[in-house]
Coordinates of C-alpha atoms in Angstrom, one line a residue:
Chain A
X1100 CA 0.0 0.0 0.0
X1101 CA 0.9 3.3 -1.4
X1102 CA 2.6 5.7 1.9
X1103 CA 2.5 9.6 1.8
X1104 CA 5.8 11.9 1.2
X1105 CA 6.6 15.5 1.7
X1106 CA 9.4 17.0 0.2
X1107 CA 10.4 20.5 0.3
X1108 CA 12.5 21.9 -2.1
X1109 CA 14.1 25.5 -2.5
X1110 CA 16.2 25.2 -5.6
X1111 CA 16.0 27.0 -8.6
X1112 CA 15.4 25.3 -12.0
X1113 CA 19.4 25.1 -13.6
X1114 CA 21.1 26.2 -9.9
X1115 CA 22.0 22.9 -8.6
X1116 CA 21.8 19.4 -9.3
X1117 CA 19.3 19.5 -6.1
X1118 CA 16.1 19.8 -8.2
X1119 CA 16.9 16.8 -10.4
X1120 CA 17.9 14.5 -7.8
X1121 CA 14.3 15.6 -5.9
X1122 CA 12.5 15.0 -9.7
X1123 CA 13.9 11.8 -9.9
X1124 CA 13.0 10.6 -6.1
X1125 CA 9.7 11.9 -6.8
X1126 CA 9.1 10.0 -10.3
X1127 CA 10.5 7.0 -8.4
X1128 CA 7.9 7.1 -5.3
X1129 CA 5.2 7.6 -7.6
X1130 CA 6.3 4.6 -9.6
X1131 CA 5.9 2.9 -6.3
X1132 CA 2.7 4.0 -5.7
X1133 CA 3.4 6.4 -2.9
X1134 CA 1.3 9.6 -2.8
X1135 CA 4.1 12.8 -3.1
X1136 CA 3.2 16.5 -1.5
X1137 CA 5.8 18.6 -3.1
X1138 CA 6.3 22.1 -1.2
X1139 CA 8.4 24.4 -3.4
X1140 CA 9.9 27.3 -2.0
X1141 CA 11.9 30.6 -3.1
X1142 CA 13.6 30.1 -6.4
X1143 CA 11.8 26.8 -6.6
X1144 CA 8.4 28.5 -7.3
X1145 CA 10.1 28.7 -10.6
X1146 CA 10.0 24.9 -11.5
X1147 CA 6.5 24.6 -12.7
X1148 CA 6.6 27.9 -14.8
X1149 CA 4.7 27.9 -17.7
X1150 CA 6.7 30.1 -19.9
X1151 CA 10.0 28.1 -19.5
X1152 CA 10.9 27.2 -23.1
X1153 CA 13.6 25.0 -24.6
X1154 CA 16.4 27.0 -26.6
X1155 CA 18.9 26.6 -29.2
X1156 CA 22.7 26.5 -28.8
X1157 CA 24.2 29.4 -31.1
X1158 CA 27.6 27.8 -29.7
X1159 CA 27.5 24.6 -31.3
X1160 CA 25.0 25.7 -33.6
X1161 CA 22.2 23.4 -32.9
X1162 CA 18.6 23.9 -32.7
X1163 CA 16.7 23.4 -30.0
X1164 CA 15.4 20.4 -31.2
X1165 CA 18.8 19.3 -31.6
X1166 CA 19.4 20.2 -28.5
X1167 CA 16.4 18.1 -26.5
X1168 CA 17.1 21.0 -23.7
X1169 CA 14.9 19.6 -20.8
X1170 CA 12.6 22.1 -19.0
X1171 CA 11.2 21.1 -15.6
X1172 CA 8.0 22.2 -15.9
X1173 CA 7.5 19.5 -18.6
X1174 CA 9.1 17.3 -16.2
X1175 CA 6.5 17.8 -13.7
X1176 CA 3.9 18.4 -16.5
X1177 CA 5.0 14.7 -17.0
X1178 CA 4.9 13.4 -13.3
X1179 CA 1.2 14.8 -12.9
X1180 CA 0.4 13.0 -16.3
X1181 CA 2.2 9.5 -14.2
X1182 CA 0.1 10.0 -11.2
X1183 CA -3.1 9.9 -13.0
X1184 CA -2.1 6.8 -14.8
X1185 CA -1.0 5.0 -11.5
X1186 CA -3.3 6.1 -8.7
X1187 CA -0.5 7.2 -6.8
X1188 CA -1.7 11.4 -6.2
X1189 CA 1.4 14.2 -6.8
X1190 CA 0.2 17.2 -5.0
X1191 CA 2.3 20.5 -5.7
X1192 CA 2.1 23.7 -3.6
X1193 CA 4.4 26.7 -4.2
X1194 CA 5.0 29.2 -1.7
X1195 CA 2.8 32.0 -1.6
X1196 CA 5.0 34.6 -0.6
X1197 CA 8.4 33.4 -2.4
X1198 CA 5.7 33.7 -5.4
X1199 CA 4.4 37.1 -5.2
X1200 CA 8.7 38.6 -4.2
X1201 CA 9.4 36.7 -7.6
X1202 CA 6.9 37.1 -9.6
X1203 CA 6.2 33.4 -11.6
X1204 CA 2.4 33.4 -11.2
X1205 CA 1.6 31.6 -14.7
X1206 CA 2.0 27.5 -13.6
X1207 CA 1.4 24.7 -15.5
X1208 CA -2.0 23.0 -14.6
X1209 CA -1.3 21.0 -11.4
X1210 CA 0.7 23.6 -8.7
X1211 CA -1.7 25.2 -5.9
X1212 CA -0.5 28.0 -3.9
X1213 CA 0.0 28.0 0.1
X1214 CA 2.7 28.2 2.2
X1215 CA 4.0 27.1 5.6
X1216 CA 0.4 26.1 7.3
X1217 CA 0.0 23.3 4.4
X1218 CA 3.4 22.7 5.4
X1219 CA 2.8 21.4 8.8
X1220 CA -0.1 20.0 8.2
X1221 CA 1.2 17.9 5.4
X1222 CA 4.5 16.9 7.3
X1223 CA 2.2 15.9 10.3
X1224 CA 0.0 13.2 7.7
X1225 CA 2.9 12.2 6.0
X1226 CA 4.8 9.0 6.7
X1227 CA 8.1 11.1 5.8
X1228 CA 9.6 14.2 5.4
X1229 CA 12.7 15.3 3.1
X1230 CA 13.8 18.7 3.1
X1231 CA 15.8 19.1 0.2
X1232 CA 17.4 23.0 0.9
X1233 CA 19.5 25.0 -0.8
X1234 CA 23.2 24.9 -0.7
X1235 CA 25.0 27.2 1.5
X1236 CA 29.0 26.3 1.6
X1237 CA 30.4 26.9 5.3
Chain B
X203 CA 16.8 0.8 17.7
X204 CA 16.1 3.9 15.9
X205 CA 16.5 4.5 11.7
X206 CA 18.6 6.7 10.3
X207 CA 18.9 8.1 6.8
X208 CA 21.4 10.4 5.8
X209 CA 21.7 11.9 2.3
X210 CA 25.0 13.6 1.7
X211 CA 25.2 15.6 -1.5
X212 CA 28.0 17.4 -1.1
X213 CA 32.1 16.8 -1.4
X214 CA 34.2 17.1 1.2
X215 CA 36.0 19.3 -0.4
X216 CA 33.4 21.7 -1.2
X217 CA 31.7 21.6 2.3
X218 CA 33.7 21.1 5.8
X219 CA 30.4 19.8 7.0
X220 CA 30.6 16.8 5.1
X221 CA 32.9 15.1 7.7
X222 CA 30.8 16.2 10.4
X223 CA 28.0 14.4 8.5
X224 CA 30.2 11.5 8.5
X225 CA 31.3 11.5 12.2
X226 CA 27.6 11.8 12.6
X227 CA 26.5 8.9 10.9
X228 CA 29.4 7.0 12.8
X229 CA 28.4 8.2 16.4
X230 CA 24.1 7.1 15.2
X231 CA 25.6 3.5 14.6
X232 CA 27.9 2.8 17.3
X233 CA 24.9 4.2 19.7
X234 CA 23.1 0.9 18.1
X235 CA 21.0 2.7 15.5
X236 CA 20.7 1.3 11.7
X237 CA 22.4 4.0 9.5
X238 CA 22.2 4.5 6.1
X239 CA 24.8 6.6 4.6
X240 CA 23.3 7.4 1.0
X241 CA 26.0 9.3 -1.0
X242 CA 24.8 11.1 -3.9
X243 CA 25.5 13.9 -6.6
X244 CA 29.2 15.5 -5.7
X245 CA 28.7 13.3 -2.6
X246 CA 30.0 10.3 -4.7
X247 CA 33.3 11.5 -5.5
X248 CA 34.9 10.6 -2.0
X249 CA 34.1 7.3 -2.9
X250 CA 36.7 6.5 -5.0
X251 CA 39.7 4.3 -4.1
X252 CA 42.2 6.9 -5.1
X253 CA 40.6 9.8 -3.0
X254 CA 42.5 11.2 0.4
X255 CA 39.6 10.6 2.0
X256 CA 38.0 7.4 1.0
X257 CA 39.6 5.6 4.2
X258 CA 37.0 7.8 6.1
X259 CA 34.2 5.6 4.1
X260 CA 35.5 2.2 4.6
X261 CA 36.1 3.5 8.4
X262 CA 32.1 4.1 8.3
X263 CA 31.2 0.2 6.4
X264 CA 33.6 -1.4 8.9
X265 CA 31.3 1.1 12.0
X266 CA 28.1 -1.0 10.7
X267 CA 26.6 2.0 8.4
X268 CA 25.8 1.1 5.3
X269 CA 27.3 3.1 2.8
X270 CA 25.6 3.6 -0.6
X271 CA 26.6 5.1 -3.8
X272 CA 24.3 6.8 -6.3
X273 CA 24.4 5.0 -9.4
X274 CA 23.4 8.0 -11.5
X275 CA 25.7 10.3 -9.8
X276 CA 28.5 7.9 -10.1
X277 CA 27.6 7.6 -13.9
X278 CA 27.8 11.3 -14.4
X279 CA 31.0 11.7 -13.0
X280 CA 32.8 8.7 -14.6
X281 CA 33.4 6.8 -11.7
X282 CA 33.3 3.2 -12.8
X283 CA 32.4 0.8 -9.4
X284 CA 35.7 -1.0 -9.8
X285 CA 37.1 2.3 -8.6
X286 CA 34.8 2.6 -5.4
X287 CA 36.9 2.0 -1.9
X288 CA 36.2 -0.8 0.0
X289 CA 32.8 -1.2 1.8
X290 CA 30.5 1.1 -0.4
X291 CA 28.5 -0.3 -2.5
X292 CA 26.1 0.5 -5.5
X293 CA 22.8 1.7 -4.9
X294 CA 19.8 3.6 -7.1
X295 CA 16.9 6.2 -6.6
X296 CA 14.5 3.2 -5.9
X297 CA 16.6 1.8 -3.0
X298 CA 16.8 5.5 -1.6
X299 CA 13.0 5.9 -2.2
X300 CA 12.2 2.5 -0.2
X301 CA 14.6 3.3 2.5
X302 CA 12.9 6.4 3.0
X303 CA 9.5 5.0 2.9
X304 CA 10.4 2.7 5.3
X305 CA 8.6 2.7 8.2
X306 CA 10.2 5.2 11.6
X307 CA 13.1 6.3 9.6
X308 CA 14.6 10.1 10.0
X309 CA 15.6 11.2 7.0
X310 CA 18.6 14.0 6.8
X311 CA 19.6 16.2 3.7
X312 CA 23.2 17.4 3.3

Protein backbone atom coordinates (compact mmCIF):
# COMPACT_ATOMS: atom_id res chain seq x y z
CA UNK A 1 0.00 0.00 0.00
CA UNK A 2 0.94 3.27 -1.37
CA UNK A 3 2.65 5.71 1.90
CA UNK A 4 2.45 9.60 1.85
CA UNK A 5 5.78 11.92 1.16
CA UNK A 6 6.62 15.47 1.70
CA UNK A 7 9.35 17.02 0.15
CA UNK A 8 10.38 20.49 0.34
CA UNK A 9 12.49 21.90 -2.15
CA UNK A 10 14.11 25.47 -2.46
CA UNK A 11 16.25 25.18 -5.62
CA UNK A 12 15.96 26.96 -8.64
CA UNK A 13 15.45 25.26 -12.03
CA UNK A 14 19.38 25.07 -13.58
CA UNK A 15 21.05 26.25 -9.88
CA UNK A 16 22.01 22.89 -8.59
CA UNK A 17 21.80 19.36 -9.33
CA UNK A 18 19.31 19.49 -6.05
CA UNK A 19 16.14 19.75 -8.22
CA UNK A 20 16.88 16.83 -10.35
CA UNK A 21 17.87 14.52 -7.82
CA UNK A 22 14.25 15.63 -5.87
CA UNK A 23 12.45 15.01 -9.74
CA UNK A 24 13.93 11.78 -9.91
CA UNK A 25 12.98 10.64 -6.11
CA UNK A 26 9.68 11.87 -6.84
CA UNK A 27 9.09 9.95 -10.31
CA UNK A 28 10.55 6.97 -8.37
CA UNK A 29 7.88 7.12 -5.28
CA UNK A 30 5.18 7.64 -7.55
CA UNK A 31 6.34 4.65 -9.59
CA UNK A 32 5.91 2.92 -6.34
CA UNK A 33 2.68 3.96 -5.67
CA UNK A 34 3.43 6.39 -2.91
CA UNK A 35 1.25 9.60 -2.82
CA UNK A 36 4.08 12.84 -3.07
CA UNK A 37 3.17 16.47 -1.50
CA UNK A 38 5.78 18.62 -3.12
CA UNK A 39 6.26 22.05 -1.18
CA UNK A 40 8.38 24.42 -3.39
CA UNK A 41 9.91 27.29 -2.02
CA UNK A 42 11.93 30.65 -3.12
CA UNK A 43 13.58 30.12 -6.40
CA UNK A 44 11.84 26.79 -6.60
CA UNK A 45 8.42 28.47 -7.27
CA UNK A 46 10.10 28.74 -10.64
CA UNK A 47 10.02 24.91 -11.53
CA UNK A 48 6.51 24.64 -12.70
CA UNK A 49 6.64 27.95 -14.84
CA UNK A 50 4.67 27.87 -17.71
CA UNK A 51 6.65 30.08 -19.90
CA UNK A 52 9.97 28.06 -19.54
CA UNK A 53 10.91 27.18 -23.07
CA UNK A 54 13.55 24.95 -24.59
CA UNK A 55 16.38 26.95 -26.63
CA UNK A 56 18.95 26.59 -29.19
CA UNK A 57 22.72 26.49 -28.77
CA UNK A 58 24.22 29.36 -31.13
CA UNK A 59 27.58 27.82 -29.74
CA UNK A 60 27.48 24.58 -31.30
CA UNK A 61 24.99 25.70 -33.61
CA UNK A 62 22.18 23.39 -32.93
CA UNK A 63 18.63 23.87 -32.72
CA UNK A 64 16.66 23.37 -30.02
CA UNK A 65 15.40 20.39 -31.21
CA UNK A 66 18.83 19.28 -31.56
CA UNK A 67 19.42 20.23 -28.52
CA UNK A 68 16.42 18.10 -26.47
CA UNK A 69 17.13 21.03 -23.65
CA UNK A 70 14.92 19.61 -20.84
CA UNK A 71 12.61 22.14 -18.97
CA UNK A 72 11.16 21.10 -15.58
CA UNK A 73 7.97 22.16 -15.88
CA UNK A 74 7.54 19.53 -18.60
CA UNK A 75 9.06 17.31 -16.19
CA UNK A 76 6.51 17.78 -13.67
CA UNK A 77 3.95 18.41 -16.46
CA UNK A 78 5.02 14.73 -17.03
CA UNK A 79 4.86 13.41 -13.29
CA UNK A 80 1.20 14.75 -12.85
CA UNK A 81 0.35 12.99 -16.25
CA UNK A 82 2.21 9.54 -14.24
CA UNK A 83 0.10 10.04 -11.16
CA UNK A 84 -3.14 9.90 -12.96
CA UNK A 85 -2.10 6.75 -14.82
CA UNK A 86 -1.00 5.05 -11.48
CA UNK A 87 -3.29 6.08 -8.66
CA UNK A 88 -0.53 7.25 -6.75
CA UNK A 89 -1.67 11.38 -6.20
CA UNK A 90 1.44 14.23 -6.79
CA UNK A 91 0.21 17.24 -4.95
CA UNK A 92 2.35 20.49 -5.74
CA UNK A 93 2.11 23.73 -3.61
CA UNK A 94 4.44 26.74 -4.20
CA UNK A 95 5.00 29.16 -1.74
CA UNK A 96 2.82 32.01 -1.63
CA UNK A 97 4.99 34.59 -0.63
CA UNK A 98 8.40 33.38 -2.42
CA UNK A 99 5.68 33.68 -5.41
CA UNK A 100 4.42 37.09 -5.23
CA UNK A 101 8.67 38.59 -4.18
CA UNK A 102 9.41 36.66 -7.61
CA UNK A 103 6.95 37.13 -9.60
CA UNK A 104 6.22 33.39 -11.58
CA UNK A 105 2.37 33.35 -11.15
CA UNK A 106 1.59 31.62 -14.66
CA UNK A 107 1.97 27.53 -13.58
CA UNK A 108 1.37 24.72 -15.46
CA UNK A 109 -1.97 23.00 -14.63
CA UNK A 110 -1.31 21.03 -11.43
CA UNK A 111 0.70 23.59 -8.73
CA UNK A 112 -1.71 25.18 -5.85
CA UNK A 113 -0.52 28.01 -3.90
CA UNK A 114 0.04 28.00 0.06
CA UNK A 115 2.72 28.21 2.24
CA UNK A 116 3.98 27.07 5.64
CA UNK A 117 0.39 26.05 7.28
CA UNK A 118 0.04 23.31 4.37
CA UNK A 119 3.41 22.71 5.37
CA UNK A 120 2.75 21.40 8.81
CA UNK A 121 -0.10 20.03 8.18
CA UNK A 122 1.21 17.94 5.37
CA UNK A 123 4.52 16.88 7.31
CA UNK A 124 2.20 15.90 10.29
CA UNK A 125 -0.03 13.25 7.73
CA UNK A 126 2.92 12.24 5.98
CA UNK A 127 4.81 9.05 6.74
CA UNK A 128 8.07 11.15 5.82
CA UNK A 129 9.55 14.21 5.45
CA UNK A 130 12.73 15.34 3.08
CA UNK A 131 13.79 18.65 3.07
CA UNK A 132 15.75 19.10 0.25
CA UNK A 133 17.43 23.04 0.91
CA UNK A 134 19.50 25.04 -0.84
CA UNK A 135 23.18 24.88 -0.71
CA UNK A 136 25.00 27.23 1.53
CA UNK A 137 29.05 26.26 1.60
CA UNK A 138 30.39 26.87 5.26
CA UNK B 1 16.83 0.81 17.74
CA UNK B 2 16.11 3.92 15.86
CA UNK B 3 16.50 4.50 11.70
CA UNK B 4 18.56 6.67 10.30
CA UNK B 5 18.90 8.06 6.77
CA UNK B 6 21.41 10.37 5.85
CA UNK B 7 21.71 11.89 2.31
CA UNK B 8 24.97 13.63 1.70
CA UNK B 9 25.21 15.57 -1.54
CA UNK B 10 28.03 17.40 -1.06
CA UNK B 11 32.14 16.75 -1.41
CA UNK B 12 34.20 17.10 1.24
CA UNK B 13 36.00 19.28 -0.40
CA UNK B 14 33.35 21.66 -1.19
CA UNK B 15 31.73 21.61 2.32
CA UNK B 16 33.66 21.10 5.77
CA UNK B 17 30.41 19.83 7.04
CA UNK B 18 30.62 16.85 5.15
CA UNK B 19 32.88 15.11 7.70
CA UNK B 20 30.84 16.23 10.39
CA UNK B 21 27.95 14.38 8.49
CA UNK B 22 30.24 11.50 8.49
CA UNK B 23 31.26 11.52 12.20
CA UNK B 24 27.65 11.82 12.56
CA UNK B 25 26.50 8.88 10.85
CA UNK B 26 29.45 7.02 12.81
CA UNK B 27 28.35 8.19 16.40
CA UNK B 28 24.14 7.06 15.24
CA UNK B 29 25.59 3.50 14.61
CA UNK B 30 27.94 2.82 17.33
CA UNK B 31 24.89 4.17 19.72
CA UNK B 32 23.10 0.94 18.12
CA UNK B 33 21.03 2.67 15.50
CA UNK B 34 20.67 1.28 11.74
CA UNK B 35 22.40 4.01 9.47
CA UNK B 36 22.24 4.54 6.14
CA UNK B 37 24.84 6.58 4.58
CA UNK B 38 23.30 7.39 0.97
CA UNK B 39 26.00 9.30 -0.95
CA UNK B 40 24.79 11.09 -3.94
CA UNK B 41 25.50 13.93 -6.57
CA UNK B 42 29.20 15.53 -5.66
CA UNK B 43 28.74 13.33 -2.58
CA UNK B 44 30.03 10.35 -4.66
CA UNK B 45 33.35 11.54 -5.49
CA UNK B 46 34.93 10.58 -2.02
CA UNK B 47 34.15 7.34 -2.88
CA UNK B 48 36.72 6.51 -5.02
CA UNK B 49 39.65 4.27 -4.13
CA UNK B 50 42.22 6.86 -5.12
CA UNK B 51 40.61 9.83 -2.98
CA UNK B 52 42.53 11.15 0.38
CA UNK B 53 39.62 10.61 1.98
CA UNK B 54 37.99 7.44 0.99
CA UNK B 55 39.62 5.65 4.15
CA UNK B 56 36.99 7.78 6.09
CA UNK B 57 34.17 5.62 4.10
CA UNK B 58 35.53 2.24 4.61
CA UNK B 59 36.10 3.51 8.41
CA UNK B 60 32.13 4.07 8.33
CA UNK B 61 31.21 0.20 6.38
CA UNK B 62 33.60 -1.40 8.94
CA UNK B 63 31.35 1.10 12.00
CA UNK B 64 28.07 -1.05 10.67
CA UNK B 65 26.57 1.95 8.36
CA UNK B 66 25.77 1.13 5.31
CA UNK B 67 27.30 3.12 2.77
CA UNK B 68 25.63 3.60 -0.59
CA UNK B 69 26.58 5.08 -3.77
CA UNK B 70 24.31 6.77 -6.33
CA UNK B 71 24.42 4.96 -9.45
CA UNK B 72 23.40 7.98 -11.53
CA UNK B 73 25.69 10.33 -9.82
CA UNK B 74 28.54 7.89 -10.08
CA UNK B 75 27.56 7.55 -13.90
CA UNK B 76 27.81 11.33 -14.44
CA UNK B 77 30.98 11.67 -13.05
CA UNK B 78 32.79 8.67 -14.62
CA UNK B 79 33.37 6.84 -11.70
CA UNK B 80 33.34 3.20 -12.81
CA UNK B 81 32.42 0.78 -9.43
CA UNK B 82 35.71 -0.96 -9.82
CA UNK B 83 37.09 2.30 -8.60
CA UNK B 84 34.83 2.60 -5.38
CA UNK B 85 36.92 1.98 -1.85
CA UNK B 86 36.22 -0.83 0.01
CA UNK B 87 32.82 -1.16 1.85
CA UNK B 88 30.47 1.11 -0.37
CA UNK B 89 28.52 -0.33 -2.52
CA UNK B 90 26.08 0.48 -5.46
CA UNK B 91 22.80 1.67 -4.89
CA UNK B 92 19.82 3.62 -7.09
CA UNK B 93 16.88 6.24 -6.65
CA UNK B 94 14.54 3.19 -5.88
CA UNK B 95 16.62 1.76 -2.98
CA UNK B 96 16.76 5.50 -1.64
CA UNK B 97 12.96 5.91 -2.17
CA UNK B 98 12.22 2.49 -0.25
CA UNK B 99 14.64 3.34 2.49
CA UNK B 100 12.90 6.44 3.05
CA UNK B 101 9.52 4.99 2.85
CA UNK B 102 10.42 2.66 5.28
CA UNK B 103 8.56 2.73 8.19
CA UNK B 104 10.24 5.16 11.63
CA UNK B 105 13.05 6.34 9.58
CA UNK B 106 14.59 10.13 9.96
CA UNK B 107 15.60 11.25 7.02
CA UNK B 108 18.64 14.05 6.77
CA UNK B 109 19.63 16.21 3.74
CA UNK B 110 23.15 17.45 3.31
Amino acid sequence: MGKNLTMLVMDAPYESANSTTALRIVQSALHKGHNVHVFAYEGAVTLTLKSQQPHANPAKGTTAEQEQHPTTKDWIKALFEMSKGNGAKLEWTNCGLCVDERGPAEWIDGPKRGGPPEFARSVIASDTTLVVPTKRNC
Amino acid sequence: MNQYLLIESRDCFESKDVEYCYDLAKDLASSGNKVTLYLIQNGVLPTRRTSMINGRLSDLAKSHVDVYADDFSLRERAIPSSALADGIRVSNIDTLVDLLMSDGTKAIWH
